[in-house]
PDB file of C-alpha atoms in Angstrom:
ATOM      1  CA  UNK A1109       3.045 -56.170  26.446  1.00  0.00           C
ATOM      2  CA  UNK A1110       5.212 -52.997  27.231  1.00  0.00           C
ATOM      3  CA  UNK A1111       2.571 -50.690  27.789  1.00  0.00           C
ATOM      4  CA  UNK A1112       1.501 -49.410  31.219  1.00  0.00           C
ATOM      5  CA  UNK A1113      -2.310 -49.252  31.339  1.00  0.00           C
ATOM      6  CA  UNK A1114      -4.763 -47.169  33.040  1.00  0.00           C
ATOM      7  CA  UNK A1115      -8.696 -46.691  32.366  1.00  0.00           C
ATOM      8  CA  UNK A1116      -9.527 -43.383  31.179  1.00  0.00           C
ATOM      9  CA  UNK A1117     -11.940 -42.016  32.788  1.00  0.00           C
ATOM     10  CA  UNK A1118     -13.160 -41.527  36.704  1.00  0.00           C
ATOM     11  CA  UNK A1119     -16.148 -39.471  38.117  1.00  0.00           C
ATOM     12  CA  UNK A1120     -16.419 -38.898  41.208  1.00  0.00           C
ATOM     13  CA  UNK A1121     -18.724 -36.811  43.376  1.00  0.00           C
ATOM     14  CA  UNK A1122     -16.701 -33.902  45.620  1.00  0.00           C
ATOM     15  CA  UNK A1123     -16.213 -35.443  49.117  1.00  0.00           C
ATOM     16  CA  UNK A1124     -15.733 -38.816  48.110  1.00  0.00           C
ATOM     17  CA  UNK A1125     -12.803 -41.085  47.932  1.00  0.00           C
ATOM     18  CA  UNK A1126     -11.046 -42.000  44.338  1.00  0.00           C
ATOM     19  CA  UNK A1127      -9.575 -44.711  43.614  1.00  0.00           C
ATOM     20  CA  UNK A1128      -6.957 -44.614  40.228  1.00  0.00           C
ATOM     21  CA  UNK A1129      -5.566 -48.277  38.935  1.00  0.00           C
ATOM     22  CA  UNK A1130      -2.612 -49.134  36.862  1.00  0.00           C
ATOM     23  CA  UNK A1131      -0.750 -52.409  35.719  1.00  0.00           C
ATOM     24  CA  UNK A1132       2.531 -52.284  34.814  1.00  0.00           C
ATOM     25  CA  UNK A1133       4.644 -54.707  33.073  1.00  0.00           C
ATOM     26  CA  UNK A1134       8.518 -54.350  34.164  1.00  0.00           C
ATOM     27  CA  UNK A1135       9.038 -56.232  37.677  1.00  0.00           C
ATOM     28  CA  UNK A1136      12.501 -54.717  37.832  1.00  0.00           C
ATOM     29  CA  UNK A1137      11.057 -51.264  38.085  1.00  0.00           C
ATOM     30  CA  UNK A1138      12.526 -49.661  41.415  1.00  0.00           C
ATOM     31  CA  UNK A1139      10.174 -46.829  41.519  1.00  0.00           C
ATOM     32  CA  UNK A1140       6.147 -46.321  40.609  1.00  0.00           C
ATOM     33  CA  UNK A1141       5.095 -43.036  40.485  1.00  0.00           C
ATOM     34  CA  UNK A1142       1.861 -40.984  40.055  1.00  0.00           C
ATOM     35  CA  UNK A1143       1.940 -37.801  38.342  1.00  0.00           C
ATOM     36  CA  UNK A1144      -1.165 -35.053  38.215  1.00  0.00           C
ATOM     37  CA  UNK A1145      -1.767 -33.060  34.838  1.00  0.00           C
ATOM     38  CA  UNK A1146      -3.618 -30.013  34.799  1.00  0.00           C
ATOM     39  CA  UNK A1147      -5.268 -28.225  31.489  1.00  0.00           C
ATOM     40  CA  UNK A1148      -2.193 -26.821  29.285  1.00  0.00           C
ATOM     41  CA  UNK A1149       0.163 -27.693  31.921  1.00  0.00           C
ATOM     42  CA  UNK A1150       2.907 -30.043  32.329  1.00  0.00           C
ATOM     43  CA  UNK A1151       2.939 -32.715  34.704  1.00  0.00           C
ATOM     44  CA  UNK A1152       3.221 -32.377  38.358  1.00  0.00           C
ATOM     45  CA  UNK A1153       4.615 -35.293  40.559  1.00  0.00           C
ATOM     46  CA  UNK A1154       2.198 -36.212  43.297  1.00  0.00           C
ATOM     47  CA  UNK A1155       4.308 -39.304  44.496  1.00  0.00           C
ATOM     48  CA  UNK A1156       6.179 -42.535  44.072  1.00  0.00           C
ATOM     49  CA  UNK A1157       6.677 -45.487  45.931  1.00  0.00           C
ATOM     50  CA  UNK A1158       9.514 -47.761  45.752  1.00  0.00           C
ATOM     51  CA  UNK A1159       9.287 -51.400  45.000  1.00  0.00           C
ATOM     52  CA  UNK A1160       9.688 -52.720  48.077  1.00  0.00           C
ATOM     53  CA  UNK A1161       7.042 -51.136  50.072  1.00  0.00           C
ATOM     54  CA  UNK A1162       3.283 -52.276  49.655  1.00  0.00           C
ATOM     55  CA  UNK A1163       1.490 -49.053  50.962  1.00  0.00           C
ATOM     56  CA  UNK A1164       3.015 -44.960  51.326  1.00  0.00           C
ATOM     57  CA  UNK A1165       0.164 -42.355  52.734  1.00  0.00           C
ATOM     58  CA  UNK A1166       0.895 -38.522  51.948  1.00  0.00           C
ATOM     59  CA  UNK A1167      -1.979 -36.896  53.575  1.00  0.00           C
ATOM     60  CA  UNK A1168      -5.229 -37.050  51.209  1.00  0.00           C
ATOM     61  CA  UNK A1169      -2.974 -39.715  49.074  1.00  0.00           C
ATOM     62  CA  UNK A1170      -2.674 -43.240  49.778  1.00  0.00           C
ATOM     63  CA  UNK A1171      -0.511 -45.692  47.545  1.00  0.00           C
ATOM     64  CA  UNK A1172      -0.838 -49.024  47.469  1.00  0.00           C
ATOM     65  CA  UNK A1173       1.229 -51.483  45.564  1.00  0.00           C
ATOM     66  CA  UNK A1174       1.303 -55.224  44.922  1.00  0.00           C
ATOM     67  CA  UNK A1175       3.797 -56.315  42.984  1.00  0.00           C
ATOM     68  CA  UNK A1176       2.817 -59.809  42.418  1.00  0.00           C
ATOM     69  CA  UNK A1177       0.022 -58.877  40.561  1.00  0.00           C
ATOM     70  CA  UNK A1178       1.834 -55.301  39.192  1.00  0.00           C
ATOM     71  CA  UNK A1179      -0.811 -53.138  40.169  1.00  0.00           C
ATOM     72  CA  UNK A1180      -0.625 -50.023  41.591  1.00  0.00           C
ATOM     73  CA  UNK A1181      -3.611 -47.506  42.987  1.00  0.00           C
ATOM     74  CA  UNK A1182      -4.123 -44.170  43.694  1.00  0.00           C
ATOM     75  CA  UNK A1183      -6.423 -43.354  46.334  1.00  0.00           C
ATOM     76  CA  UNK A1184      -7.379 -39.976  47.013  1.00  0.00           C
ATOM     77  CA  UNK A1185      -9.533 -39.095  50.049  1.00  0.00           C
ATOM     78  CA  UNK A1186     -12.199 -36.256  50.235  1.00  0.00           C
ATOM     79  CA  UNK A1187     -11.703 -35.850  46.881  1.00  0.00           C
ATOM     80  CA  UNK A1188     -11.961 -31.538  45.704  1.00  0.00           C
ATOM     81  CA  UNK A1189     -12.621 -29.912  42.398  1.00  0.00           C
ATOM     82  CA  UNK A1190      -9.442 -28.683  42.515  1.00  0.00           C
ATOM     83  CA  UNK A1191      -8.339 -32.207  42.197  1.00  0.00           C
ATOM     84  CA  UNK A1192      -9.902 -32.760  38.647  1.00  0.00           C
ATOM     85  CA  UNK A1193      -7.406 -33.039  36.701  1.00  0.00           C
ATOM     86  CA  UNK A1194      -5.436 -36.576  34.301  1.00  0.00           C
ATOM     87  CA  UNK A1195      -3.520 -38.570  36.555  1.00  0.00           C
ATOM     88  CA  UNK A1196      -1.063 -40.591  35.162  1.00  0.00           C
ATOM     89  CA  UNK A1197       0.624 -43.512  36.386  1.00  0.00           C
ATOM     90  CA  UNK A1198       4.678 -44.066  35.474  1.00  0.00           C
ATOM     91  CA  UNK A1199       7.127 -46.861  36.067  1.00  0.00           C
ATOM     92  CA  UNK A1200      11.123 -46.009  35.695  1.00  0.00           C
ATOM     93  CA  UNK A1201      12.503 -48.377  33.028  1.00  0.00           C
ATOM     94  CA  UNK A1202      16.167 -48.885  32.819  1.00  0.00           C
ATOM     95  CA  UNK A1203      16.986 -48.261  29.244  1.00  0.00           C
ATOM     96  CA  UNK A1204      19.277 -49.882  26.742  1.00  0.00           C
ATOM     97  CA  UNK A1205      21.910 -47.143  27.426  1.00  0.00           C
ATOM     98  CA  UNK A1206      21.597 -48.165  31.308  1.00  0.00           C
ATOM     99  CA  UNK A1207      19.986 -45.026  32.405  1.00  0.00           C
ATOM    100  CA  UNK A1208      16.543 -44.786  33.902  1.00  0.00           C
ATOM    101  CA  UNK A1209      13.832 -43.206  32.005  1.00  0.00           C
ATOM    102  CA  UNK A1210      10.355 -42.769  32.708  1.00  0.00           C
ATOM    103  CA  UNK A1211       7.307 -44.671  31.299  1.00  0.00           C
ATOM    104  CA  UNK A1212       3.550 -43.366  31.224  1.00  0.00           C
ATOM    105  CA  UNK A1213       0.222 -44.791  31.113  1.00  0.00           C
ATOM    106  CA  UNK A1214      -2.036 -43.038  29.245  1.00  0.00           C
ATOM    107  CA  UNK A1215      -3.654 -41.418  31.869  1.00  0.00           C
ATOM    108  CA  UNK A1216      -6.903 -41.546  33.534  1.00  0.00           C
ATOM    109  CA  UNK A1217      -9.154 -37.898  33.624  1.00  0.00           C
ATOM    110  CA  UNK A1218     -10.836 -37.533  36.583  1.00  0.00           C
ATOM    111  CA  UNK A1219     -13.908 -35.373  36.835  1.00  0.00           C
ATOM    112  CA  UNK A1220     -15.078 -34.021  40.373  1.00  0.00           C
ATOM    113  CA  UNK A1221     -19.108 -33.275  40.241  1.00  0.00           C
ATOM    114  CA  UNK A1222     -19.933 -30.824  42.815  1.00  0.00           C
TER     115      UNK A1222
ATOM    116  CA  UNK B1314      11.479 -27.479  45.014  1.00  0.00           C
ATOM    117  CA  UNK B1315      12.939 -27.893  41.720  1.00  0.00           C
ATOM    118  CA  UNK B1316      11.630 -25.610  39.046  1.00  0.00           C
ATOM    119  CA  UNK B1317      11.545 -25.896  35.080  1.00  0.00           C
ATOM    120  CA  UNK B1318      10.351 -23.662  32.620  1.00  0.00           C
ATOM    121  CA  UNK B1319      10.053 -23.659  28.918  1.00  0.00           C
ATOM    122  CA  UNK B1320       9.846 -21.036  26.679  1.00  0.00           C
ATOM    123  CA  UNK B1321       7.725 -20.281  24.509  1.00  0.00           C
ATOM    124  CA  UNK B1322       4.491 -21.768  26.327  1.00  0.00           C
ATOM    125  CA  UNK B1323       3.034 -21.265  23.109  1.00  0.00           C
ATOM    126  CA  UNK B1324       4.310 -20.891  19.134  1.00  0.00           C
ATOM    127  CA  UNK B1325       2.635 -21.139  15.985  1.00  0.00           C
ATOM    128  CA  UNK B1326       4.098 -21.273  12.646  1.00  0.00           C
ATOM    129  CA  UNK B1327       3.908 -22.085   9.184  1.00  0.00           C
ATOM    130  CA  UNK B1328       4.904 -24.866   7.526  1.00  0.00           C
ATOM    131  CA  UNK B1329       8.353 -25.240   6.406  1.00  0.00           C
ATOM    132  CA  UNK B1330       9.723 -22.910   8.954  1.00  0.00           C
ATOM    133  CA  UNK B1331      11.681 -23.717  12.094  1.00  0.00           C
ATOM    134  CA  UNK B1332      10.919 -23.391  15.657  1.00  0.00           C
ATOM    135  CA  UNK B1333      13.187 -23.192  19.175  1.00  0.00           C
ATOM    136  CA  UNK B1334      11.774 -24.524  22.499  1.00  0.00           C
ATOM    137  CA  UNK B1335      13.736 -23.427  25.476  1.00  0.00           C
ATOM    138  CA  UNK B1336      13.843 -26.280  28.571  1.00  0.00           C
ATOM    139  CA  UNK B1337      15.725 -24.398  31.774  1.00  0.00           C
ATOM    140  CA  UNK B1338      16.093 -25.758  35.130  1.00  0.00           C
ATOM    141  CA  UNK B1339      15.706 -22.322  37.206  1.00  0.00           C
ATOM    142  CA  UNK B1340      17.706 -23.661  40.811  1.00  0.00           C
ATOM    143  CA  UNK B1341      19.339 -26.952  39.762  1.00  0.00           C
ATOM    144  CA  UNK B1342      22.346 -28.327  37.672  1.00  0.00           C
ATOM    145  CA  UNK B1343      20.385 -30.649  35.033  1.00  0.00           C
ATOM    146  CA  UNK B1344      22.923 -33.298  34.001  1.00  0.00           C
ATOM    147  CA  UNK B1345      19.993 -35.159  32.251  1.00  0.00           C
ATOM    148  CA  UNK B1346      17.388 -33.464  30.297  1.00  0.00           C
ATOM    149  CA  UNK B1347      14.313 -35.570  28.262  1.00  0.00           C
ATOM    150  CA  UNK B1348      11.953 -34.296  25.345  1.00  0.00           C
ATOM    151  CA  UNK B1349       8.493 -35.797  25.475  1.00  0.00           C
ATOM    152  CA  UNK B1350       6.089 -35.298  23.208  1.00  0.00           C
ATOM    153  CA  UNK B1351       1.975 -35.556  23.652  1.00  0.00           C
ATOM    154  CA  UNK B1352      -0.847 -35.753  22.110  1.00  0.00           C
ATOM    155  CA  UNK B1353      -4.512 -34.853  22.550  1.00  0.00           C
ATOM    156  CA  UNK B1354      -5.788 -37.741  25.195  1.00  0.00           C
ATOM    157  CA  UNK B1355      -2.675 -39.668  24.863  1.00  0.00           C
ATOM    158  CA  UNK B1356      -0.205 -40.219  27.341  1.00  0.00           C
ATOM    159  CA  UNK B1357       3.661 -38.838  26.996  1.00  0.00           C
ATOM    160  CA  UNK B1358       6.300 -39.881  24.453  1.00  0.00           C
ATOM    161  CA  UNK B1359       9.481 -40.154  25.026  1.00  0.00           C
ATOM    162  CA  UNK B1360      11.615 -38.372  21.881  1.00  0.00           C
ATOM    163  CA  UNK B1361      14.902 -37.730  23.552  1.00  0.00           C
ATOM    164  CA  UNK B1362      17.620 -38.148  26.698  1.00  0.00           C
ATOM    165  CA  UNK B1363      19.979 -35.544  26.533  1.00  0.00           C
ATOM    166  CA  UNK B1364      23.103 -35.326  28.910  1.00  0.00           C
ATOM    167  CA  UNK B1365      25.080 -32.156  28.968  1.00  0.00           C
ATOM    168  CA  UNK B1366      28.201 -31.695  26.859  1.00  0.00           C
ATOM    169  CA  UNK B1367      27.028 -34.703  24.794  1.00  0.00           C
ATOM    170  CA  UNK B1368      25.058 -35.898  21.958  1.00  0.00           C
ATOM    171  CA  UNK B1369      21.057 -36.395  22.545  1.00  0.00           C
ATOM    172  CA  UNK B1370      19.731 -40.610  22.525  1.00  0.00           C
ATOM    173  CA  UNK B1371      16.989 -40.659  20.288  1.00  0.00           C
ATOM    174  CA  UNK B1372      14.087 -43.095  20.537  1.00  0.00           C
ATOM    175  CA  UNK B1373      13.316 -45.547  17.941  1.00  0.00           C
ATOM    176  CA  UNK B1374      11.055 -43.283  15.713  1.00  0.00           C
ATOM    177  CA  UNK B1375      12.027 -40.108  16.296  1.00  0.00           C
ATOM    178  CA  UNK B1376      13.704 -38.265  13.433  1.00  0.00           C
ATOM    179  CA  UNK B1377      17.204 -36.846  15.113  1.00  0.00           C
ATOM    180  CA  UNK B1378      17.696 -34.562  11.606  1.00  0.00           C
ATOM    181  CA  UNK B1379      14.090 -33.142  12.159  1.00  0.00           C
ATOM    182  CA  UNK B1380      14.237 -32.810  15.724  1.00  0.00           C
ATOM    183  CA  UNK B1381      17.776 -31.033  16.724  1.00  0.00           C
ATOM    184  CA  UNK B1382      18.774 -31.460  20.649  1.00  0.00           C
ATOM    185  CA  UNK B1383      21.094 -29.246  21.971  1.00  0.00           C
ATOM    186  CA  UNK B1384      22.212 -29.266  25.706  1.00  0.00           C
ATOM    187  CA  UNK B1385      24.973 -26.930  25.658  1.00  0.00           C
ATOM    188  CA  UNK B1386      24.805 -25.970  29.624  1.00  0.00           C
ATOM    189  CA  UNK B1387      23.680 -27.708  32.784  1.00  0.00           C
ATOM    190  CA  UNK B1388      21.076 -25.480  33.268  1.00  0.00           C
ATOM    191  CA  UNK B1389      19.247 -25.303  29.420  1.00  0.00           C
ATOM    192  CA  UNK B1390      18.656 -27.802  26.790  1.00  0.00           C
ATOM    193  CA  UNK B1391      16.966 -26.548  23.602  1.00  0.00           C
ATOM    194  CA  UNK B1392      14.656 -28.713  20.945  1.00  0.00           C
ATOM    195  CA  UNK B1393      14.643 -27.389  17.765  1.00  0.00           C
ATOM    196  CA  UNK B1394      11.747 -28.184  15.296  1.00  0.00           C
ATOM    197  CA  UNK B1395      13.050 -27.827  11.510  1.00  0.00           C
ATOM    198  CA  UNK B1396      11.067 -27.731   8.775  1.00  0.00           C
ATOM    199  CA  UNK B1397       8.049 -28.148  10.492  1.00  0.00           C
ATOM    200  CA  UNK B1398       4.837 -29.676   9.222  1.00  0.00           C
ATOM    201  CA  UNK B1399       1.119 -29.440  10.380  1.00  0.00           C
ATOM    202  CA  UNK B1400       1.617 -33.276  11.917  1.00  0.00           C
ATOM    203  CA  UNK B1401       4.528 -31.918  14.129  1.00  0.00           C
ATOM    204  CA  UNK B1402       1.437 -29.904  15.989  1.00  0.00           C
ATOM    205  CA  UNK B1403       1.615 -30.931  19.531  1.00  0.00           C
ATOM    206  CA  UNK B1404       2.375 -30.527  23.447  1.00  0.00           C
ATOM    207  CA  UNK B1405       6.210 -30.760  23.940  1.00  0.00           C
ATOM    208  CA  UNK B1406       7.424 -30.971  27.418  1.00  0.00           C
ATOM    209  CA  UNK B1407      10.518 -31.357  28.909  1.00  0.00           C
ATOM    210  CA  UNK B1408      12.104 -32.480  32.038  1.00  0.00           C
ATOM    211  CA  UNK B1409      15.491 -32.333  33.873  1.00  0.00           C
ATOM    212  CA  UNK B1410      17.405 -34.419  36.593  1.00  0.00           C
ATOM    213  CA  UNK B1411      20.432 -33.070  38.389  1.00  0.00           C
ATOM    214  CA  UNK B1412      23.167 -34.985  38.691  1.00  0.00           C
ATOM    215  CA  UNK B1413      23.311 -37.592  41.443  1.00  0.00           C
ATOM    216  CA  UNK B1414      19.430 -37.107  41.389  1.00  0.00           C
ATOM    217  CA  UNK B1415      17.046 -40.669  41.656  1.00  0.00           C
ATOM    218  CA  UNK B1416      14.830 -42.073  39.493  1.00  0.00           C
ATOM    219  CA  UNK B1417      11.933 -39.734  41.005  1.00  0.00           C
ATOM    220  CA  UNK B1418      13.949 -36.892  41.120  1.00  0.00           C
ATOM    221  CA  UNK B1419      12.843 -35.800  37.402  1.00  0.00           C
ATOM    222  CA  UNK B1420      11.450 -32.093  36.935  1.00  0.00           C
ATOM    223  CA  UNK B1421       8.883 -31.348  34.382  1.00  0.00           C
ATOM    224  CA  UNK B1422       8.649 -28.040  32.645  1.00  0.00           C
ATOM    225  CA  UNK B1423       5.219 -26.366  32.328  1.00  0.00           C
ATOM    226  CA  UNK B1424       5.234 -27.611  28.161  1.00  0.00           C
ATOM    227  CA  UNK B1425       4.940 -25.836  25.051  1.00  0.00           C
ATOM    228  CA  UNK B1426       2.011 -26.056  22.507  1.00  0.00           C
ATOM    229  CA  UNK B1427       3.465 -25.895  18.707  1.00  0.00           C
ATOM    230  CA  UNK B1428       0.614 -25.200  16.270  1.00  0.00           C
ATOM    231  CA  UNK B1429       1.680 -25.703  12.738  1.00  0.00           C
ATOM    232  CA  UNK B1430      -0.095 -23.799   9.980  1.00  0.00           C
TER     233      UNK B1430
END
């Protein structure tokens, strides 16, 4: 299929690690990226990885990537309440006019229980 | 770091009347700008691609007559809403990439939240 799938939901207790999944579908996708949404707000990019690498670790945020299986995670470590938020997962597709444009999962909420 | 902002953040209406979203990029020359539309729990839609000086590509789906693109400068794009209807309620946000700027290098605006009444 096209679409680039995520599970929903994620609770996790504050102090703990999360882990976010997505699969993907185009294996020509350069870069993977994972974007954080607040309440009302647009979307803020956290990070992206680019297709050749298999891990990238931005303090609390660890990416990992295989692209055999196209699946890409999201860890977060000591997770906060500030962190609750909807992640959402994105691939760059390179559209019929040749230009790259972005591609979203649905996004997965994740609830931090004090 | 790059910064976009829409205006209004918020707009209601009533039906049959049009509405004007502003996209800006505040400290960057936006070559590219997108239209994405969202709704409640769902992820983001692509509507438009819009490149400066020329006419907006519209996905398959999206009305072009109901959903008027303008990107007139490199630094706003506007999406106009005509004749708006109760099912054109929803989260619009935009984003912008400068010229030159990677795949990654796309700025979202803060979205705007049309109620149609």
């Amino acid at each position: 299929g096209e679409d680039v799938e995520q599970s929903l939901f994620l609770s996790v207790r504050e102090g703990d690690s999360s882990v976010i999944n997505c699969t993907y579908t185009d294996s020509s996708s350069t870069y993977l990226y994972w974007y954080k949404q607040e309440p009302g707000a647009g979307l803020q990019l956290l990070t992206y990885i680019f297709s050749n690498m298999d891990m990238k670790q931005d303090q609390r945020l660890t990416v990992l990537l295989n692209k055999k299986d196209k699946h890409l995670s999201l860890r977060i470590a000591d997770t906060q309440t500030g962190d609750s938020a909807i992640y959402f997962c994105a691939e760059s597709r390179r559209s019929g006019a040749g230009s790259y444009q972005l591609t979203f999962g649905k996004g997965t909420k994740l609830s931090v229980i004090p | 770091g790059a910064v976009v902002s829409q205006h209004p953040s918020r707009v209601i209406c009533k039906s049959g009347t049009s509405v004007k979203i502003e996209c800006r990029s505040l400290d960057f020359q936006a070559t590219t700008m997108f239209w994405y539309r969202q709704f409640p729990k769902q992820s983001l839609m692509l509507m438009a691609t819009s490149n400066e000086g020329s006419k907006a590509t519209y996905e398959q789906g999206v009305e072009k007559d109901k959903f008027l693109i303008n990107h007139a400068s490199l630094t706003l794009s506007t999406l106009t809403v005509t004749s708006a209807h109760p099912e054109d309620s929803s989260f619009y946000i935009c984003s912008a990439r400068a010229l030159g700027g990677g795949a990654y290098e796309q700025y979202f605006g803060p979205g705007t939240r049309l109620t149609v009444t």
